[in-house]
Structures are given as structure tokens and as C-alpha cells.
Short mmCIF file of C-alpha atoms and ligand atoms in Angstrom, two decimals:
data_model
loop_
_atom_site.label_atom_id
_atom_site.label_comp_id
_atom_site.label_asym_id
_atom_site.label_seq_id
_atom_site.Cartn_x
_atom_site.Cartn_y
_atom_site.Cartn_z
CA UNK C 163 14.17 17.53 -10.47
CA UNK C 164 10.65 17.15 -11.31
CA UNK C 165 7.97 18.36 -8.66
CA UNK C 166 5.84 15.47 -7.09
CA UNK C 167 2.37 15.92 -6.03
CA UNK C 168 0.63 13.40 -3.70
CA UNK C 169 -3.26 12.89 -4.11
CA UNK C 170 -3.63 10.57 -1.14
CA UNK C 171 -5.51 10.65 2.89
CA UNK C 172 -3.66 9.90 5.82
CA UNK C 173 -5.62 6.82 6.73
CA UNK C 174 -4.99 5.28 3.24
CA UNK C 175 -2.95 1.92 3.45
CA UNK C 176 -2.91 2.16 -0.43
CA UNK C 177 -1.45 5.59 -0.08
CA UNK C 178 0.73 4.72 2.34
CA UNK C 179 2.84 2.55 0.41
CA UNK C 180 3.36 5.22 -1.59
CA UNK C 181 4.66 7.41 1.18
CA UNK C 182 6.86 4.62 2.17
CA UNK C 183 8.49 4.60 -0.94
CA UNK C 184 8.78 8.01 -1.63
CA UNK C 185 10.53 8.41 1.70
CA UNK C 186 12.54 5.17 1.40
CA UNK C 187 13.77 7.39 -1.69
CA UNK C 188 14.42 10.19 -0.17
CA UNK C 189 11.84 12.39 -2.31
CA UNK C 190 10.19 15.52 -1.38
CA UNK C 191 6.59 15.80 -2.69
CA UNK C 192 3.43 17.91 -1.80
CA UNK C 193 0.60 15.94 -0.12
CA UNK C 194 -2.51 16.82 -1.34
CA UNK C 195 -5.17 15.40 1.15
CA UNK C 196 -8.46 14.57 -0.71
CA UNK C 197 -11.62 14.46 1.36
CA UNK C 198 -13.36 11.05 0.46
CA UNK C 199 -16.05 11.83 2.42
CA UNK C 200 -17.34 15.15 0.77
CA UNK C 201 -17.01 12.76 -2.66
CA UNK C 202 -14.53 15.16 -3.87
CA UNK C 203 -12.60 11.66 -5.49
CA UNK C 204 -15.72 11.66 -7.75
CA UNK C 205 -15.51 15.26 -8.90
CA UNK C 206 -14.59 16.15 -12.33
CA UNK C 207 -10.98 17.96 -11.27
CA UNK C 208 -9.89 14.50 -9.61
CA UNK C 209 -11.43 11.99 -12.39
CA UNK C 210 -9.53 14.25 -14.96
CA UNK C 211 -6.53 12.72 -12.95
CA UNK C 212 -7.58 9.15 -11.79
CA UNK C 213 -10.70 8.18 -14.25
CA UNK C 214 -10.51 5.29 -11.63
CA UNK C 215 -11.65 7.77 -9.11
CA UNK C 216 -9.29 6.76 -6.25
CA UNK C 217 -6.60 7.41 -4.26
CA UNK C 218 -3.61 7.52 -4.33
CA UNK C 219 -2.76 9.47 -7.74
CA UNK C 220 0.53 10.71 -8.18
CA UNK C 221 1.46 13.42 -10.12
CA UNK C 222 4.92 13.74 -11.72
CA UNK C 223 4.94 17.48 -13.11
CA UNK C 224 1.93 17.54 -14.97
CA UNK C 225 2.21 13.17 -15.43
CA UNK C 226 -0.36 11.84 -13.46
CA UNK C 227 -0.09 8.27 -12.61
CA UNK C 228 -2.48 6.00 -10.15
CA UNK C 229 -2.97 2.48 -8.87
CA UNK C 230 -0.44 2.18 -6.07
CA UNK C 231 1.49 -0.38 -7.48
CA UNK C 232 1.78 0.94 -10.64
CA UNK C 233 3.19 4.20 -8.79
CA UNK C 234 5.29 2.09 -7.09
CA UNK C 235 6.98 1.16 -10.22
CA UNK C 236 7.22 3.88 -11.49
CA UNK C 237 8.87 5.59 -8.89
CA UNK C 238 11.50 2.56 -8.80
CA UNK C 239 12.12 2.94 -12.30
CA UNK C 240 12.93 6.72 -12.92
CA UNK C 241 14.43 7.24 -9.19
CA UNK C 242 16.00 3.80 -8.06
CA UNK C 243 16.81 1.15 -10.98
CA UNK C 244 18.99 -0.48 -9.11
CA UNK C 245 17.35 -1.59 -6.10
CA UNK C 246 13.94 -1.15 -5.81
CA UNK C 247 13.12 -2.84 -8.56
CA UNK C 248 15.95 -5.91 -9.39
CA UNK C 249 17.99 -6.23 -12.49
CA UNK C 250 18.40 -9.90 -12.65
CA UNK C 251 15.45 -10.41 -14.94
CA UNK C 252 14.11 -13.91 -12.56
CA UNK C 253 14.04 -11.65 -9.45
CA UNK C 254 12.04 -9.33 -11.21
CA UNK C 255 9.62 -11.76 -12.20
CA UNK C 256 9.62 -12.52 -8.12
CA UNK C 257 9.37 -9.21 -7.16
CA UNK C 258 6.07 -8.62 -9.80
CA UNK C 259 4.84 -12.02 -8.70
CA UNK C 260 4.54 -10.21 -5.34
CA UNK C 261 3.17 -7.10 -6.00
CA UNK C 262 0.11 -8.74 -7.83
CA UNK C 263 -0.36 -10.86 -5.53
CA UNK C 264 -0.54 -7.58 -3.08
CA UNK C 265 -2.73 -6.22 -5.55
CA UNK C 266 -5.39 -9.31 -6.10
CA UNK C 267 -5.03 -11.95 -2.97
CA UNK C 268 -4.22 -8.92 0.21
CA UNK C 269 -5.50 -5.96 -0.94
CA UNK C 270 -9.27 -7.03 -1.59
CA UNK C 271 -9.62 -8.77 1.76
CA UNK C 272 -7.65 -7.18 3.81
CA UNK C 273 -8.54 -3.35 3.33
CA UNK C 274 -11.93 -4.47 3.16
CA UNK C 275 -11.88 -6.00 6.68
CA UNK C 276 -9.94 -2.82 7.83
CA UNK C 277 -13.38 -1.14 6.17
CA UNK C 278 -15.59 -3.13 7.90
CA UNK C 279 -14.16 -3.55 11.09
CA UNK C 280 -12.57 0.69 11.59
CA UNK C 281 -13.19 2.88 8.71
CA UNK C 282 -16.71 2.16 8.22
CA UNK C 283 -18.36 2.19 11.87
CA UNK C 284 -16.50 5.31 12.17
CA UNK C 285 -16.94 7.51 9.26
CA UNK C 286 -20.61 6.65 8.02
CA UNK C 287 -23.45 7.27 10.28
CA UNK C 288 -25.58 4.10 10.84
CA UNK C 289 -23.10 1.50 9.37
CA UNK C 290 -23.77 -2.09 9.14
CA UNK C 291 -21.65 -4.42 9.03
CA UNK C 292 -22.39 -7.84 7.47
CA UNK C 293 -20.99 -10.49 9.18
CA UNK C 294 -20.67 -13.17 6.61
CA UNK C 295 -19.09 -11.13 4.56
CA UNK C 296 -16.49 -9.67 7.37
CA UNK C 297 -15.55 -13.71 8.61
CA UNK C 298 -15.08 -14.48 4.65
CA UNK C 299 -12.84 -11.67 4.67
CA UNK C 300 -11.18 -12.90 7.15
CA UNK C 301 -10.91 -16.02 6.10
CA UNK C 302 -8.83 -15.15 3.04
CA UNK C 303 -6.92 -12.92 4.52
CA UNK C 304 -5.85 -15.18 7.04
CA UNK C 305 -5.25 -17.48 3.97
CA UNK C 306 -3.49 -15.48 1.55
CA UNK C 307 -0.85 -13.97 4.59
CA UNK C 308 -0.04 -17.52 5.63
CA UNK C 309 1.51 -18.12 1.85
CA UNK C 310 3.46 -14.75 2.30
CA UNK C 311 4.42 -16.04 5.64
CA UNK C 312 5.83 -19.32 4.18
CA UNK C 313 7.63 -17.19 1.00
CA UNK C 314 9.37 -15.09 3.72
CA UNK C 315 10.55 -18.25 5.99
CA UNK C 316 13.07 -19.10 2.81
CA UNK C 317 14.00 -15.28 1.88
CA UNK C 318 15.52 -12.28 3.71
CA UNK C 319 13.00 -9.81 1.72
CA UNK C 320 10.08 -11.36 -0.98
CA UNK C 321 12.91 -10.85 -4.15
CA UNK C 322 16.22 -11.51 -2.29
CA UNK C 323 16.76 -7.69 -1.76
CA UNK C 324 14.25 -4.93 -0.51
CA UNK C 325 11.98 -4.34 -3.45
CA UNK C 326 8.71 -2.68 -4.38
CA UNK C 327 7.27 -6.25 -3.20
CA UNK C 328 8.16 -5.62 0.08
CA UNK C 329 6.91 -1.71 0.34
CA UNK C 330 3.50 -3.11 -1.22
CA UNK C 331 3.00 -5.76 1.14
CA UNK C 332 4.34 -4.26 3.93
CA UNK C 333 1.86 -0.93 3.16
CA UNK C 334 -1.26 -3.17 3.00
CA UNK C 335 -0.48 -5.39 6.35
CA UNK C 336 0.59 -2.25 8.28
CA UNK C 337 -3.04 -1.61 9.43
CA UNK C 338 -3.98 -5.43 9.92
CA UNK C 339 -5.13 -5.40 13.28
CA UNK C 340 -7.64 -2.87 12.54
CA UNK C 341 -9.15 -5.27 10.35
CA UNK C 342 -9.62 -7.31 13.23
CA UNK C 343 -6.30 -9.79 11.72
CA UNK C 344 -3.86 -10.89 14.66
CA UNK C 345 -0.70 -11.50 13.02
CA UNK C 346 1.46 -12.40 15.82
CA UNK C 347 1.00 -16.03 14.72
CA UNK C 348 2.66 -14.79 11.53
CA UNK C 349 6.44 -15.46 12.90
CA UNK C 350 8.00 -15.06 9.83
CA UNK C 351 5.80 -11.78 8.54
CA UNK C 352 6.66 -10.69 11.90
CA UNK C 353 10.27 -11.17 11.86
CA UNK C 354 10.34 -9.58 8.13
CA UNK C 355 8.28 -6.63 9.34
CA UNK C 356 11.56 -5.22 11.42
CA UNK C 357 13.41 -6.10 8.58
CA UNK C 358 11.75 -3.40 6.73
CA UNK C 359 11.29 -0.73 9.29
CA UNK C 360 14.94 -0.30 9.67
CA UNK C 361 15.69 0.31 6.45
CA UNK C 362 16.85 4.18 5.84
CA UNK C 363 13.68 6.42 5.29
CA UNK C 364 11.25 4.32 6.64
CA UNK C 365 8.46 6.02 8.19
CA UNK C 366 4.88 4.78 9.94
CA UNK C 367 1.99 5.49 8.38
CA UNK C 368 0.06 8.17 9.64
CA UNK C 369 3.57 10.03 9.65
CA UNK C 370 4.15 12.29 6.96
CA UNK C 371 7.44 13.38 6.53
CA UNK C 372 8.85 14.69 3.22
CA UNK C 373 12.63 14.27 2.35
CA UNK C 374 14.92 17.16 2.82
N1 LIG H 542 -6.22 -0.75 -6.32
C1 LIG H 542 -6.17 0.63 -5.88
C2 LIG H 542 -7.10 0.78 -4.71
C3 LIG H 542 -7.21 2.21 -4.26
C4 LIG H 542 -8.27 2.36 -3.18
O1 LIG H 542 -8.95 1.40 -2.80
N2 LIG H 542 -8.40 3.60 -2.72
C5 LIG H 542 -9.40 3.87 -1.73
C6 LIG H 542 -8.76 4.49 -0.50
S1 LIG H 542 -7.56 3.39 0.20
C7 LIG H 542 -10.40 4.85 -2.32
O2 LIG H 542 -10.05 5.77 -3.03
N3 LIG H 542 -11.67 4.61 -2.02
C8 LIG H 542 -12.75 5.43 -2.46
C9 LIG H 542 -13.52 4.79 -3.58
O3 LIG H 542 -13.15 3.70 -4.05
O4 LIG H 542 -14.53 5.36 -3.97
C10 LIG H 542 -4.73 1.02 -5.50
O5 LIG H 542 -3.97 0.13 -5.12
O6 LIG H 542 -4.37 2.20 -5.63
#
């Protein structure tokens, strides 16, 4: 079994869905928390890992591999191929259709709304929000979650099955509210939230809790 390293920060929703997986699979990994705040994300060590300079970065022995999505794939593919990510090759194309749309309609208004409304006022002295930019935010997150919300009032989980879809989504609307997003109008996102957290492993997300 190869050793699993964790390059990630508690408050991460990005990270996060990595932890979800990994404990949906039942794998035991180090976390390695990296301090965003003293830059050390920008520091040669970490850039030799993520060129990207972000979190999450896993790394799979001495194969490092970053993007969350991208881990989440990867993980599916060496340690689950046959659930996480489907077989039948038209669910597939669902479940991908999903995760990009985590990664390019959720992810850049929702996290930044968590940012401007949480992470921001309380981690960097002086912080000012801009309001425009907060409501537009907003605005298409409000947007893009009502299409989810319509996908998930004709299917169980986003591909049929629980998938890397779901764990992506699911890991970047955990934190919602601290963006400032009320998603109780969301009856269908709210229904398929349960869904999720009672499947085996799941955990929240400022738990960390390694497989045994
Ligand atoms: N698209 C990336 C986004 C990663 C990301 O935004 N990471 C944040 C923390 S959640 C980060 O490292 N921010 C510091 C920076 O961008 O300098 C992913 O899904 O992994």
C-alpha cells in the first residue's frame, strides 16, 4: 500500500473534498497542514510540488498530484474503479459533466463569497470587502446551485450512483452559508445532502479522521 500525504488546511472546502473521499475510501494518509498565511504555499519546497501554488496537493509516495478534482480522480481510479467513478461510459460522461461544472460554475463564486464574507474579514487585518463584487458572487452562485438543484430533482446522486460528482459538489457547498448563501430554498440539494452524509466514511469537514 502506497503512503498518502495530504498538503491541505482545515478550513479548505477544496481540501475537504479530498478528505471526504479519502475517508469515503477508507484510506489512511498524513495531513500535512500548510500555513497560507506565512506564504509558505509560495515557497520553493511547496511549488516543487504544486507549481500552481495551492492547496490541496496530494502526494502518492513520492507522486504528487493537485487540483482537487483531478485528485479526486485519481483516487477513484487506482482505489475504487467501480464506484466512484462509473463504468458505463454515458454515466461517466455525467459524472465529469459534474465535476467541471464544480470546478468552473461553483467553485469560482462560491469559495469566493465564503472569502469575502468569513475567511477574509477574519484572517487579514483591515479587509475590505467590495460589495459589487460580493452580490455578483452571489448572484451566480445562487444561479449555478439552482441548475444542480434541478439535476438532483430527476436523480438519486448527480451520475445515478455516488460518484466523484457528488464528493466535489458536496465539498464546495458544505461551507455555503458562510458565504452568506441560504440554501434551504434548495429542496432538492437539501434532500441530496443527507443522501451523502450517510454514506459509510463520511465525515464533516473540519473533522479529520484517518481510516484505520
Ligand atoms: N482549483 C483549485 C483551487 C484550490 C484553491 O483555491 N486553494 C486555495 C485554498 S482553498 C489556496 O490554496 N489559496 C491560496 C492561493 O491561491 O494563493 C482546486 O480545486 O484544487
Amino acid at each position: 500500500m502506497s503512503k498518502i500525504k495530504l498538503y491541505d488546511l482545515i478550513e479548505s472546502q477544496n481540501g475537504y473534498k479530498v478528505r471526504l473521499a479519502l475517508s469515503n475510501l477508507k484510506i489512511d494518509y498524513e495531513l500535512i497542514p500548510v500555513d497560507l498565511m506565512k506564504g509558505e504555499h509560495k515557497k520553493e519546497w511547496f511549488l516543487s510540488l504544486n507549481p500552481n501554488g495551492q492547496i490541496p496537493v496530494l502526494l502518492d509516495d513520492d507522486f504528487p498530484i493537485w487540483e482537487s478534482n483531478a485528485i479526486l480522480l485519481y483516487l477513484g481510479r487506482k482505489f475504487a474503479p467501480n464506484n466512484l467513478i462509473p463504468q458505463d461510459v454515458k454515466k461517466l460522461g455525467i459524472m465529469l459533466e459534474w465535476v467541471m461544472f464544480e470546478a468552473t460554475k461553483l467553485q469560482p463564486y462560491l469559495q469566493p463569497c465564503r472569502f469575502m464574507t468569513t475567511v477574509g474579514p477574519r484572517f487579514i487585518p483591515n479587509y475590505k470587502v467590495d460589495e459589487a463584487k460580493l452580490k455578483d458572487a452571489r448572484d451566480k452562485s445562487n444561479f449555478y446551485l439552482k441548475i444542480l438543484d434541478n439535476h438532483l430533482s430527476k436523480n438519486n446522486f448527480i451520475a445515478g450512483d455516488y460518484s466523484m460528482a457528488d464528493i466535489a459538489c458536496y465539498g464546495q457547498i458544505y461551507p455555503s452559508s458562510e458565504g452568506g448563501i441560504d440554501i434551504s430554498g434548495f429542496k432538492n440539494i437539501k434532500a441530496w445532502q443527507k443522501k451523502v452524509e450517510s454514506q459509510p466514511g463520511y465525515i464533516e469537514m473540519r473533522k479529520i479522521k484517518t481510516a484505520v
